[in-house]
Amino acid sequence: MWGNQVFKLKRFVKTIKSDKKILDVIKDMKANQENKFISGIAIISDSNEKVIGVITDGDVRRGLQKGISLDDKVIKIANLTPVLINKNLSNEDRIKKFQSIVGYNPNSNILKIDKMILVDNASKLYDVIVLKDIRDE
């Protein structure tokens, strides 16, 4: 709750298309109610809403260092092999699967990947979870 406003955080549901300009995606990566106030990440989907990639603020920074323009398409710097976890798994099974894929250590304070992308059985975005929130449960 901020001031007299109560925010009901639903799911992180916004996706972007691969032909969007990097500059426009940066605006989508800011924290707002639509993305559960999780900043620094955008999920890329195809025309069927299937998750095909992810872009983070780090991807943007590394792209700029390599000379990529903000007018280039986001697909040029996107991670097209994101770690996707089925939403139907329990938190314990989510962590186990994530750990097996990226070597996630739930007791470490250093996380190379700190967000988990949950998808449904059709690989459509269901939610994004900050791993710290799972560890704190």
Short mmCIF file of N, CA, C and O in Angstrom, two decimals:
data_model
loop_
_atom_site.label_atom_id
_atom_site.label_comp_id
_atom_site.label_asym_id
_atom_site.label_seq_id
_atom_site.Cartn_x
_atom_site.Cartn_y
_atom_site.Cartn_z
N MET A 1 0.85 -1.17 0.00
CA MET A 1 0.00 0.00 0.00
C MET A 1 0.89 1.23 0.00
O MET A 1 1.81 1.32 0.79
N TRP A 2 0.64 2.17 -0.89
CA TRP A 2 1.35 3.43 -0.96
C TRP A 2 0.35 4.53 -0.72
O TRP A 2 -0.60 4.69 -1.49
N GLY A 3 0.55 5.33 0.33
CA GLY A 3 -0.41 6.37 0.66
C GLY A 3 -1.76 5.74 0.94
O GLY A 3 -1.87 4.80 1.71
N ASN A 4 -2.79 6.23 0.29
CA ASN A 4 -4.12 5.67 0.46
C ASN A 4 -4.48 4.70 -0.65
O ASN A 4 -5.61 4.24 -0.72
N GLN A 5 -3.53 4.40 -1.52
CA GLN A 5 -3.80 3.50 -2.63
C GLN A 5 -3.40 2.07 -2.26
O GLN A 5 -2.35 1.84 -1.69
N VAL A 6 -4.25 1.14 -2.59
CA VAL A 6 -3.94 -0.27 -2.40
C VAL A 6 -3.78 -0.88 -3.77
O VAL A 6 -4.64 -0.74 -4.62
N PHE A 7 -2.62 -1.51 -4.01
CA PHE A 7 -2.37 -2.14 -5.30
C PHE A 7 -2.53 -3.64 -5.14
O PHE A 7 -1.89 -4.25 -4.30
N LYS A 8 -3.40 -4.20 -5.94
CA LYS A 8 -3.53 -5.65 -5.97
C LYS A 8 -2.66 -6.15 -7.11
O LYS A 8 -2.95 -5.91 -8.28
N LEU A 9 -1.57 -6.81 -6.76
CA LEU A 9 -0.65 -7.29 -7.77
C LEU A 9 -1.16 -8.61 -8.32
O LEU A 9 -1.31 -9.57 -7.60
N LYS A 10 -1.42 -8.60 -9.59
CA LYS A 10 -1.89 -9.81 -10.25
C LYS A 10 -0.69 -10.53 -10.82
O LYS A 10 0.31 -10.69 -10.14
N ARG A 11 -0.78 -10.93 -12.03
CA ARG A 11 0.32 -11.61 -12.68
C ARG A 11 1.04 -10.67 -13.62
O ARG A 11 0.49 -9.70 -14.09
N PHE A 12 2.27 -11.00 -13.93
CA PHE A 12 3.07 -10.29 -14.94
C PHE A 12 2.58 -10.83 -16.28
O PHE A 12 2.85 -11.98 -16.61
N VAL A 13 1.84 -10.04 -17.01
CA VAL A 13 1.18 -10.59 -18.20
C VAL A 13 1.59 -9.94 -19.52
O VAL A 13 1.28 -10.47 -20.58
N LYS A 14 2.30 -8.83 -19.46
CA LYS A 14 2.61 -8.12 -20.70
C LYS A 14 3.77 -8.77 -21.44
O LYS A 14 4.81 -9.03 -20.85
N THR A 15 3.58 -9.01 -22.72
CA THR A 15 4.66 -9.48 -23.57
C THR A 15 4.86 -8.47 -24.69
O THR A 15 4.00 -7.63 -24.95
N ILE A 16 6.00 -8.57 -25.35
CA ILE A 16 6.31 -7.70 -26.48
C ILE A 16 6.59 -8.57 -27.70
O ILE A 16 6.84 -9.76 -27.57
N LYS A 17 6.56 -7.97 -28.85
CA LYS A 17 6.85 -8.68 -30.10
C LYS A 17 8.31 -8.44 -30.49
O LYS A 17 8.91 -7.42 -30.16
N SER A 18 8.87 -9.39 -31.24
CA SER A 18 10.29 -9.36 -31.57
C SER A 18 10.68 -8.23 -32.52
O SER A 18 11.86 -7.91 -32.64
N ASP A 19 9.71 -7.62 -33.20
CA ASP A 19 10.04 -6.55 -34.14
C ASP A 19 10.00 -5.16 -33.50
O ASP A 19 10.20 -4.16 -34.16
N LYS A 20 9.82 -5.11 -32.19
CA LYS A 20 9.77 -3.84 -31.48
C LYS A 20 11.18 -3.26 -31.35
O LYS A 20 12.15 -3.99 -31.19
N LYS A 21 11.29 -1.94 -31.40
CA LYS A 21 12.58 -1.27 -31.26
C LYS A 21 13.06 -1.36 -29.80
O LYS A 21 12.26 -1.31 -28.86
N ILE A 22 14.37 -1.45 -29.65
CA ILE A 22 14.97 -1.52 -28.32
C ILE A 22 14.55 -0.33 -27.47
O ILE A 22 14.21 -0.50 -26.30
N LEU A 23 14.54 0.86 -28.03
CA LEU A 23 14.16 2.06 -27.28
C LEU A 23 12.75 1.91 -26.71
O LEU A 23 12.51 2.26 -25.55
N ASP A 24 11.83 1.38 -27.49
CA ASP A 24 10.45 1.20 -27.01
C ASP A 24 10.37 0.14 -25.92
O ASP A 24 9.58 0.25 -24.99
N VAL A 25 11.20 -0.89 -26.03
CA VAL A 25 11.20 -1.96 -25.03
C VAL A 25 11.73 -1.44 -23.69
O VAL A 25 11.25 -1.84 -22.63
N ILE A 26 12.71 -0.56 -23.74
CA ILE A 26 13.24 0.01 -22.50
C ILE A 26 12.11 0.65 -21.70
O ILE A 26 12.04 0.50 -20.47
N LYS A 27 11.21 1.31 -22.37
CA LYS A 27 10.07 1.94 -21.70
C LYS A 27 9.16 0.89 -21.07
O LYS A 27 8.59 1.10 -20.01
N ASP A 28 9.04 -0.26 -21.72
CA ASP A 28 8.20 -1.36 -21.20
C ASP A 28 8.83 -2.05 -20.00
O ASP A 28 8.15 -2.77 -19.27
N MET A 29 10.13 -1.87 -19.81
CA MET A 29 10.85 -2.57 -18.75
C MET A 29 10.81 -1.84 -17.40
O MET A 29 11.32 -2.35 -16.42
N LYS A 30 10.18 -0.68 -17.38
CA LYS A 30 10.10 0.03 -16.10
C LYS A 30 9.09 -0.66 -15.18
O LYS A 30 8.19 -1.38 -15.63
N ALA A 31 9.25 -0.43 -13.90
CA ALA A 31 8.34 -1.03 -12.92
C ALA A 31 7.00 -0.31 -12.94
O ALA A 31 6.93 0.90 -12.82
N ASN A 32 5.94 -1.09 -13.11
CA ASN A 32 4.60 -0.54 -13.04
C ASN A 32 3.64 -1.65 -12.61
O ASN A 32 4.02 -2.81 -12.49
N GLN A 33 2.39 -1.28 -12.40
CA GLN A 33 1.43 -2.26 -11.91
C GLN A 33 1.20 -3.39 -12.91
O GLN A 33 0.97 -4.54 -12.54
N GLU A 34 1.29 -3.08 -14.20
CA GLU A 34 1.06 -4.08 -15.24
C GLU A 34 2.08 -5.23 -15.18
O GLU A 34 1.78 -6.35 -15.57
N ASN A 35 3.29 -4.95 -14.69
CA ASN A 35 4.28 -6.01 -14.60
C ASN A 35 4.67 -6.29 -13.14
O ASN A 35 5.80 -6.69 -12.86
N LYS A 36 3.75 -6.12 -12.23
CA LYS A 36 3.93 -6.42 -10.81
C LYS A 36 5.09 -5.64 -10.20
O LYS A 36 5.72 -6.08 -9.26
N PHE A 37 5.42 -4.49 -10.78
CA PHE A 37 6.52 -3.65 -10.31
C PHE A 37 7.87 -4.37 -10.39
O PHE A 37 8.78 -4.07 -9.64
N ILE A 38 7.96 -5.34 -11.30
CA ILE A 38 9.23 -6.01 -11.57
C ILE A 38 9.86 -5.28 -12.75
O ILE A 38 9.31 -5.27 -13.84
N SER A 39 10.99 -4.66 -12.52
CA SER A 39 11.63 -3.90 -13.60
C SER A 39 12.80 -4.67 -14.18
O SER A 39 13.26 -5.66 -13.62
N GLY A 40 13.26 -4.19 -15.33
CA GLY A 40 14.48 -4.73 -15.93
C GLY A 40 14.32 -5.96 -16.77
O GLY A 40 15.31 -6.59 -17.14
N ILE A 41 13.09 -6.33 -17.11
CA ILE A 41 12.87 -7.52 -17.93
C ILE A 41 11.65 -7.32 -18.82
O ILE A 41 10.69 -6.66 -18.43
N ALA A 42 11.73 -7.86 -20.02
CA ALA A 42 10.58 -7.89 -20.93
C ALA A 42 10.55 -9.28 -21.56
O ALA A 42 11.59 -9.84 -21.90
N ILE A 43 9.36 -9.81 -21.70
CA ILE A 43 9.17 -11.14 -22.25
C ILE A 43 8.72 -10.99 -23.70
O ILE A 43 7.80 -10.24 -24.00
N ILE A 44 9.36 -11.73 -24.59
CA ILE A 44 9.07 -11.65 -26.03
C ILE A 44 8.21 -12.85 -26.41
O ILE A 44 8.52 -13.99 -26.06
N SER A 45 7.13 -12.56 -27.14
CA SER A 45 6.25 -13.64 -27.58
C SER A 45 6.04 -13.56 -29.10
O SER A 45 6.22 -12.50 -29.70
N ASP A 46 5.65 -14.70 -29.67
CA ASP A 46 5.36 -14.73 -31.11
C ASP A 46 3.90 -14.38 -31.35
O ASP A 46 3.18 -13.99 -30.42
N SER A 47 3.44 -14.53 -32.57
CA SER A 47 2.07 -14.15 -32.92
C SER A 47 1.02 -15.01 -32.22
O SER A 47 -0.14 -14.63 -32.14
N ASN A 48 1.43 -16.19 -31.73
CA ASN A 48 0.51 -17.06 -30.98
C ASN A 48 0.63 -16.88 -29.47
O ASN A 48 0.11 -17.69 -28.72
N GLU A 49 1.39 -15.85 -29.05
CA GLU A 49 1.63 -15.53 -27.64
C GLU A 49 2.55 -16.53 -26.94
O GLU A 49 2.66 -16.52 -25.72
N LYS A 50 3.22 -17.38 -27.70
CA LYS A 50 4.18 -18.32 -27.13
C LYS A 50 5.46 -17.55 -26.79
O LYS A 50 5.95 -16.75 -27.59
N VAL A 51 6.02 -17.79 -25.61
CA VAL A 51 7.25 -17.12 -25.20
C VAL A 51 8.40 -17.63 -26.06
O VAL A 51 8.65 -18.84 -26.14
N ILE A 52 9.09 -16.68 -26.71
CA ILE A 52 10.22 -17.06 -27.57
C ILE A 52 11.53 -16.44 -27.11
O ILE A 52 12.59 -16.77 -27.65
N GLY A 53 11.46 -15.55 -26.14
CA GLY A 53 12.69 -14.91 -25.69
C GLY A 53 12.45 -13.96 -24.54
O GLY A 53 11.33 -13.74 -24.10
N VAL A 54 13.55 -13.42 -24.07
CA VAL A 54 13.52 -12.47 -22.96
C VAL A 54 14.63 -11.45 -23.20
O VAL A 54 15.65 -11.75 -23.81
N ILE A 55 14.40 -10.25 -22.74
CA ILE A 55 15.42 -9.21 -22.79
C ILE A 55 15.48 -8.55 -21.42
O ILE A 55 14.43 -8.30 -20.80
N THR A 56 16.68 -8.32 -20.95
CA THR A 56 16.87 -7.66 -19.66
C THR A 56 17.62 -6.35 -19.85
O THR A 56 18.18 -6.10 -20.93
N ASP A 57 17.66 -5.55 -18.80
CA ASP A 57 18.42 -4.31 -18.89
C ASP A 57 19.90 -4.60 -19.15
O ASP A 57 20.58 -3.85 -19.83
N GLY A 58 20.38 -5.74 -18.66
CA GLY A 58 21.76 -6.13 -18.94
C GLY A 58 21.99 -6.43 -20.42
O GLY A 58 23.05 -6.09 -20.97
N ASP A 59 21.01 -7.05 -21.07
CA ASP A 59 21.11 -7.31 -22.51
C ASP A 59 21.20 -5.99 -23.28
O ASP A 59 21.98 -5.87 -24.23
N VAL A 60 20.40 -5.02 -22.86
CA VAL A 60 20.42 -3.70 -23.52
C VAL A 60 21.80 -3.06 -23.33
O VAL A 60 22.41 -2.58 -24.29
N ARG A 61 22.30 -3.08 -22.11
CA ARG A 61 23.61 -2.47 -21.82
C ARG A 61 24.72 -3.14 -22.65
O ARG A 61 25.53 -2.46 -23.28
N ARG A 62 24.73 -4.48 -22.68
CA ARG A 62 25.75 -5.19 -23.46
C ARG A 62 25.61 -4.90 -24.96
O ARG A 62 26.60 -4.76 -25.67
N GLY A 63 24.37 -4.79 -25.45
CA GLY A 63 24.14 -4.47 -26.85
C GLY A 63 24.67 -3.10 -27.21
O GLY A 63 25.32 -2.91 -28.25
N LEU A 64 24.41 -2.13 -26.35
CA LEU A 64 24.91 -0.77 -26.60
C LEU A 64 26.43 -0.74 -26.60
O LEU A 64 27.04 -0.04 -27.41
N GLN A 65 27.05 -1.50 -25.70
CA GLN A 65 28.51 -1.56 -25.66
C GLN A 65 29.09 -2.15 -26.95
O GLN A 65 30.21 -1.83 -27.33
N LYS A 66 28.30 -2.99 -27.63
CA LYS A 66 28.75 -3.61 -28.88
C LYS A 66 28.36 -2.77 -30.10
O LYS A 66 28.60 -3.18 -31.23
N GLY A 67 27.74 -1.61 -29.88
CA GLY A 67 27.41 -0.73 -30.99
C GLY A 67 26.01 -0.89 -31.55
O GLY A 67 25.67 -0.31 -32.58
N ILE A 68 25.17 -1.68 -30.89
CA ILE A 68 23.78 -1.82 -31.33
C ILE A 68 23.06 -0.49 -31.10
O ILE A 68 23.26 0.17 -30.09
N SER A 69 22.20 -0.12 -32.02
CA SER A 69 21.44 1.13 -31.93
C SER A 69 20.12 0.92 -31.19
O SER A 69 19.53 -0.16 -31.26
N LEU A 70 19.67 1.95 -30.52
CA LEU A 70 18.36 1.88 -29.85
C LEU A 70 17.23 1.75 -30.85
O LEU A 70 16.11 1.38 -30.48
N ASP A 71 17.50 2.04 -32.11
CA ASP A 71 16.49 1.89 -33.16
C ASP A 71 16.46 0.48 -33.74
O ASP A 71 15.57 0.15 -34.54
N ASP A 72 17.41 -0.37 -33.35
CA ASP A 72 17.42 -1.76 -33.82
C ASP A 72 16.27 -2.53 -33.17
O ASP A 72 15.76 -2.15 -32.11
N LYS A 73 15.92 -3.64 -33.78
CA LYS A 73 14.86 -4.51 -33.25
C LYS A 73 15.40 -5.26 -32.03
O LYS A 73 16.57 -5.65 -31.97
N VAL A 74 14.52 -5.48 -31.08
CA VAL A 74 14.88 -6.13 -29.83
C VAL A 74 15.43 -7.54 -30.06
O VAL A 74 16.26 -8.03 -29.29
N ILE A 75 15.03 -8.17 -31.13
CA ILE A 75 15.46 -9.54 -31.41
C ILE A 75 16.99 -9.62 -31.57
O ILE A 75 17.59 -10.68 -31.33
N LYS A 76 17.64 -8.50 -31.91
CA LYS A 76 19.10 -8.50 -32.10
C LYS A 76 19.86 -8.74 -30.81
O LYS A 76 21.00 -9.21 -30.84
N ILE A 77 19.26 -8.41 -29.67
CA ILE A 77 19.97 -8.56 -28.40
C ILE A 77 19.25 -9.48 -27.42
O ILE A 77 19.70 -9.67 -26.29
N ALA A 78 18.16 -10.06 -27.85
CA ALA A 78 17.35 -10.88 -26.95
C ALA A 78 17.99 -12.24 -26.68
O ALA A 78 18.72 -12.77 -27.51
N ASN A 79 17.67 -12.79 -25.52
CA ASN A 79 18.03 -14.17 -25.19
C ASN A 79 16.90 -15.03 -25.75
O ASN A 79 15.78 -14.98 -25.25
N LEU A 80 17.20 -15.81 -26.78
CA LEU A 80 16.18 -16.62 -27.43
C LEU A 80 16.10 -18.04 -26.88
O LEU A 80 15.38 -18.88 -27.42
N THR A 81 16.82 -18.28 -25.79
CA THR A 81 16.75 -19.58 -25.10
C THR A 81 16.51 -19.35 -23.61
O THR A 81 17.31 -19.77 -22.77
N PRO A 82 15.43 -18.67 -23.26
CA PRO A 82 15.19 -18.38 -21.84
C PRO A 82 14.81 -19.64 -21.07
O PRO A 82 14.34 -20.62 -21.65
N VAL A 83 15.04 -19.60 -19.79
CA VAL A 83 14.64 -20.69 -18.91
C VAL A 83 13.15 -20.51 -18.61
O VAL A 83 12.75 -19.50 -18.02
N LEU A 84 12.35 -21.47 -19.05
CA LEU A 84 10.91 -21.41 -18.85
C LEU A 84 10.51 -22.55 -17.92
O LEU A 84 10.94 -23.69 -18.11
N ILE A 85 9.68 -22.24 -16.94
CA ILE A 85 9.24 -23.22 -15.96
C ILE A 85 7.72 -23.34 -16.03
O ILE A 85 7.02 -22.32 -16.05
N ASN A 86 7.22 -24.56 -16.06
CA ASN A 86 5.77 -24.77 -16.12
C ASN A 86 5.11 -24.28 -14.85
O ASN A 86 5.55 -24.60 -13.74
N LYS A 87 4.05 -23.54 -14.99
CA LYS A 87 3.34 -22.94 -13.87
C LYS A 87 2.70 -23.97 -12.95
O LYS A 87 2.40 -23.69 -11.79
N ASN A 88 2.48 -25.18 -13.44
CA ASN A 88 1.79 -26.20 -12.65
C ASN A 88 2.69 -26.88 -11.63
O ASN A 88 2.21 -27.64 -10.79
N LEU A 89 4.00 -26.62 -11.69
CA LEU A 89 4.91 -27.21 -10.72
C LEU A 89 4.78 -26.52 -9.36
O LEU A 89 4.48 -25.32 -9.30
N SER A 90 5.03 -27.24 -8.30
CA SER A 90 5.05 -26.64 -6.96
C SER A 90 6.29 -25.74 -6.86
O SER A 90 7.22 -25.87 -7.66
N ASN A 91 6.32 -24.84 -5.88
CA ASN A 91 7.50 -23.99 -5.69
C ASN A 91 8.75 -24.83 -5.52
O ASN A 91 9.81 -24.52 -6.06
N GLU A 92 8.64 -25.92 -4.77
CA GLU A 92 9.80 -26.80 -4.54
C GLU A 92 10.29 -27.39 -5.86
O GLU A 92 11.49 -27.39 -6.15
N ASP A 93 9.36 -27.88 -6.69
CA ASP A 93 9.75 -28.45 -7.97
C ASP A 93 10.25 -27.39 -8.94
O ASP A 93 11.13 -27.65 -9.76
N ARG A 94 9.69 -26.18 -8.86
CA ARG A 94 10.18 -25.08 -9.70
C ARG A 94 11.65 -24.80 -9.40
O ARG A 94 12.46 -24.65 -10.30
N ILE A 95 11.96 -24.72 -8.11
CA ILE A 95 13.34 -24.44 -7.70
C ILE A 95 14.27 -25.57 -8.14
O ILE A 95 15.36 -25.32 -8.65
N LYS A 96 13.84 -26.80 -7.95
CA LYS A 96 14.67 -27.95 -8.36
C LYS A 96 14.95 -27.90 -9.86
O LYS A 96 16.08 -28.11 -10.30
N LYS A 97 13.92 -27.64 -10.65
CA LYS A 97 14.11 -27.60 -12.11
C LYS A 97 15.01 -26.43 -12.49
O LYS A 97 15.93 -26.58 -13.29
N PHE A 98 14.76 -25.28 -11.89
CA PHE A 98 15.57 -24.10 -12.17
C PHE A 98 17.03 -24.36 -11.79
O PHE A 98 17.95 -24.05 -12.55
N GLN A 99 17.22 -24.97 -10.63
CA GLN A 99 18.57 -25.29 -10.15
C GLN A 99 19.27 -26.23 -11.12
O GLN A 99 20.45 -26.06 -11.42
N SER A 100 18.55 -27.21 -11.64
CA SER A 100 19.17 -28.17 -12.56
C SER A 100 19.55 -27.51 -13.89
O SER A 100 20.49 -27.94 -14.54
N ILE A 101 18.85 -26.45 -14.26
CA ILE A 101 19.12 -25.79 -15.54
C ILE A 101 20.23 -24.75 -15.42
O ILE A 101 21.14 -24.68 -16.23
N VAL A 102 20.15 -23.90 -14.40
CA VAL A 102 21.09 -22.78 -14.30
C VAL A 102 22.01 -22.85 -13.09
O VAL A 102 22.78 -21.93 -12.86
N GLY A 103 21.92 -23.91 -12.31
CA GLY A 103 22.79 -24.01 -11.15
C GLY A 103 22.39 -23.08 -10.03
O GLY A 103 23.22 -22.65 -9.24
N TYR A 104 21.11 -22.75 -9.96
CA TYR A 104 20.60 -21.85 -8.93
C TYR A 104 20.81 -22.42 -7.54
O TYR A 104 20.50 -23.56 -7.27
N ASN A 105 21.38 -21.61 -6.66
CA ASN A 105 21.59 -22.00 -5.27
C ASN A 105 20.67 -21.16 -4.40
O ASN A 105 20.89 -19.96 -4.24
N PRO A 106 19.63 -21.76 -3.81
CA PRO A 106 18.65 -20.98 -3.04
C PRO A 106 19.24 -20.33 -1.79
O PRO A 106 18.64 -19.42 -1.23
N ASN A 107 20.41 -20.75 -1.37
CA ASN A 107 21.04 -20.16 -0.18
C ASN A 107 22.02 -19.05 -0.51
O ASN A 107 22.57 -18.42 0.38
N SER A 108 22.24 -18.81 -1.79
CA SER A 108 23.19 -17.78 -2.20
C SER A 108 22.49 -16.43 -2.33
O SER A 108 21.34 -16.34 -2.73
N ASN A 109 23.21 -15.40 -2.01
CA ASN A 109 22.69 -14.04 -2.20
C ASN A 109 23.08 -13.50 -3.57
O ASN A 109 22.71 -12.41 -3.94
N ILE A 110 23.90 -14.26 -4.30
CA ILE A 110 24.34 -13.85 -5.63
C ILE A 110 23.60 -14.69 -6.66
O ILE A 110 23.76 -15.90 -6.72
N LEU A 111 22.77 -14.02 -7.45
CA LEU A 111 21.98 -14.72 -8.46
C LEU A 111 22.28 -14.14 -9.83
O LEU A 111 22.04 -12.96 -10.06
N LYS A 112 22.79 -14.96 -10.74
CA LYS A 112 23.01 -14.49 -12.10
C LYS A 112 21.66 -14.26 -12.77
O LYS A 112 21.45 -13.29 -13.47
N ILE A 113 20.75 -15.18 -12.56
CA ILE A 113 19.38 -15.05 -13.06
C ILE A 113 18.48 -14.96 -11.83
O ILE A 113 18.47 -15.86 -11.01
N ASP A 114 17.77 -13.87 -11.69
CA ASP A 114 16.99 -13.67 -10.46
C ASP A 114 15.49 -13.67 -10.68
O ASP A 114 14.73 -13.39 -9.77
N LYS A 115 15.07 -13.99 -11.90
CA LYS A 115 13.64 -14.03 -12.20
C LYS A 115 13.30 -15.34 -12.90
O LYS A 115 14.03 -15.80 -13.76
N MET A 116 12.19 -15.91 -12.51
CA MET A 116 11.73 -17.16 -13.09
C MET A 116 10.51 -16.87 -13.97
O MET A 116 9.57 -16.21 -13.52
N ILE A 117 10.55 -17.36 -15.20
CA ILE A 117 9.44 -17.14 -16.13
C ILE A 117 8.56 -18.39 -16.10
O ILE A 117 9.02 -19.48 -16.44
N LEU A 118 7.32 -18.20 -15.70
CA LEU A 118 6.36 -19.30 -15.65
C LEU A 118 5.50 -19.28 -16.90
O LEU A 118 5.01 -18.22 -17.30
N VAL A 119 5.33 -20.45 -17.50
CA VAL A 119 4.50 -20.57 -18.71
C VAL A 119 3.48 -21.68 -18.50
O VAL A 119 3.64 -22.55 -17.64
N ASP A 120 2.43 -21.62 -19.32
CA ASP A 120 1.44 -22.70 -19.27
C ASP A 120 1.89 -23.84 -20.19
O ASP A 120 3.00 -23.80 -20.73
N ASN A 121 1.05 -24.82 -20.37
CA ASN A 121 1.43 -25.99 -21.18
C ASN A 121 1.66 -25.65 -22.65
O ASN A 121 2.31 -26.41 -23.37
N ALA A 122 1.14 -24.53 -23.12
CA ALA A 122 1.33 -24.09 -24.50
C ALA A 122 2.50 -23.11 -24.63
O ALA A 122 2.66 -22.47 -25.66
N SER A 123 3.30 -22.97 -23.57
CA SER A 123 4.44 -22.04 -23.52
C SER A 123 4.04 -20.58 -23.60
O SER A 123 4.82 -19.73 -24.01
N LYS A 124 2.81 -20.28 -23.20
CA LYS A 124 2.36 -18.89 -23.12
C LYS A 124 2.68 -18.35 -21.72
O LYS A 124 2.59 -19.08 -20.73
N LEU A 125 3.04 -17.06 -21.67
CA LEU A 125 3.42 -16.45 -20.40
C LEU A 125 2.29 -16.56 -19.39
O LEU A 125 1.14 -16.22 -19.68
N TYR A 126 2.64 -17.03 -18.21
CA TYR A 126 1.70 -17.05 -17.10
C TYR A 126 2.08 -16.00 -16.07
O TYR A 126 1.25 -15.25 -15.59
N ASP A 127 3.37 -15.92 -15.73
CA ASP A 127 3.81 -14.97 -14.71
C ASP A 127 5.33 -14.92 -14.70
O ASP A 127 6.01 -15.76 -15.28
N VAL A 128 5.85 -13.91 -14.02
CA VAL A 128 7.28 -13.80 -13.74
C VAL A 128 7.40 -13.70 -12.22
O VAL A 128 6.67 -12.94 -11.59
N ILE A 129 8.30 -14.48 -11.67
CA ILE A 129 8.49 -14.51 -10.22
C ILE A 129 9.93 -14.12 -9.91
O ILE A 129 10.87 -14.62 -10.54
N VAL A 130 10.10 -13.25 -8.93
CA VAL A 130 11.43 -12.90 -8.45
C VAL A 130 11.86 -14.02 -7.50
O VAL A 130 11.14 -14.35 -6.55
N LEU A 131 13.00 -14.63 -7.77
CA LEU A 131 13.43 -15.79 -6.99
C LEU A 131 13.59 -15.48 -5.51
O LEU A 131 13.35 -16.34 -4.66
N LYS A 132 13.96 -14.27 -5.18
CA LYS A 132 14.09 -13.89 -3.77
C LYS A 132 12.76 -14.09 -3.04
O LYS A 132 12.73 -14.51 -1.88
N ASP A 133 11.65 -13.85 -3.73
CA ASP A 133 10.33 -14.02 -3.12
C ASP A 133 10.05 -15.47 -2.78
O ASP A 133 9.43 -15.77 -1.77
N ILE A 134 10.54 -16.39 -3.60
CA ILE A 134 10.37 -17.81 -3.31
C ILE A 134 11.24 -18.21 -2.13
O ILE A 134 10.81 -18.91 -1.24
N ARG A 135 12.47 -17.69 -2.10
CA ARG A 135 13.39 -18.04 -1.01
C ARG A 135 12.86 -17.53 0.33
O ARG A 135 13.11 -18.13 1.36
N ASP A 136 12.15 -16.42 0.31
CA ASP A 136 11.67 -15.80 1.55
C ASP A 136 10.37 -16.42 2.06
O ASP A 136 9.91 -16.08 3.14
N GLU A 137 9.75 -17.32 1.29
CA GLU A 137 8.49 -17.92 1.70
C GLU A 137 8.69 -18.92 2.81
O GLU A 137 9.69 -19.56 2.93
#
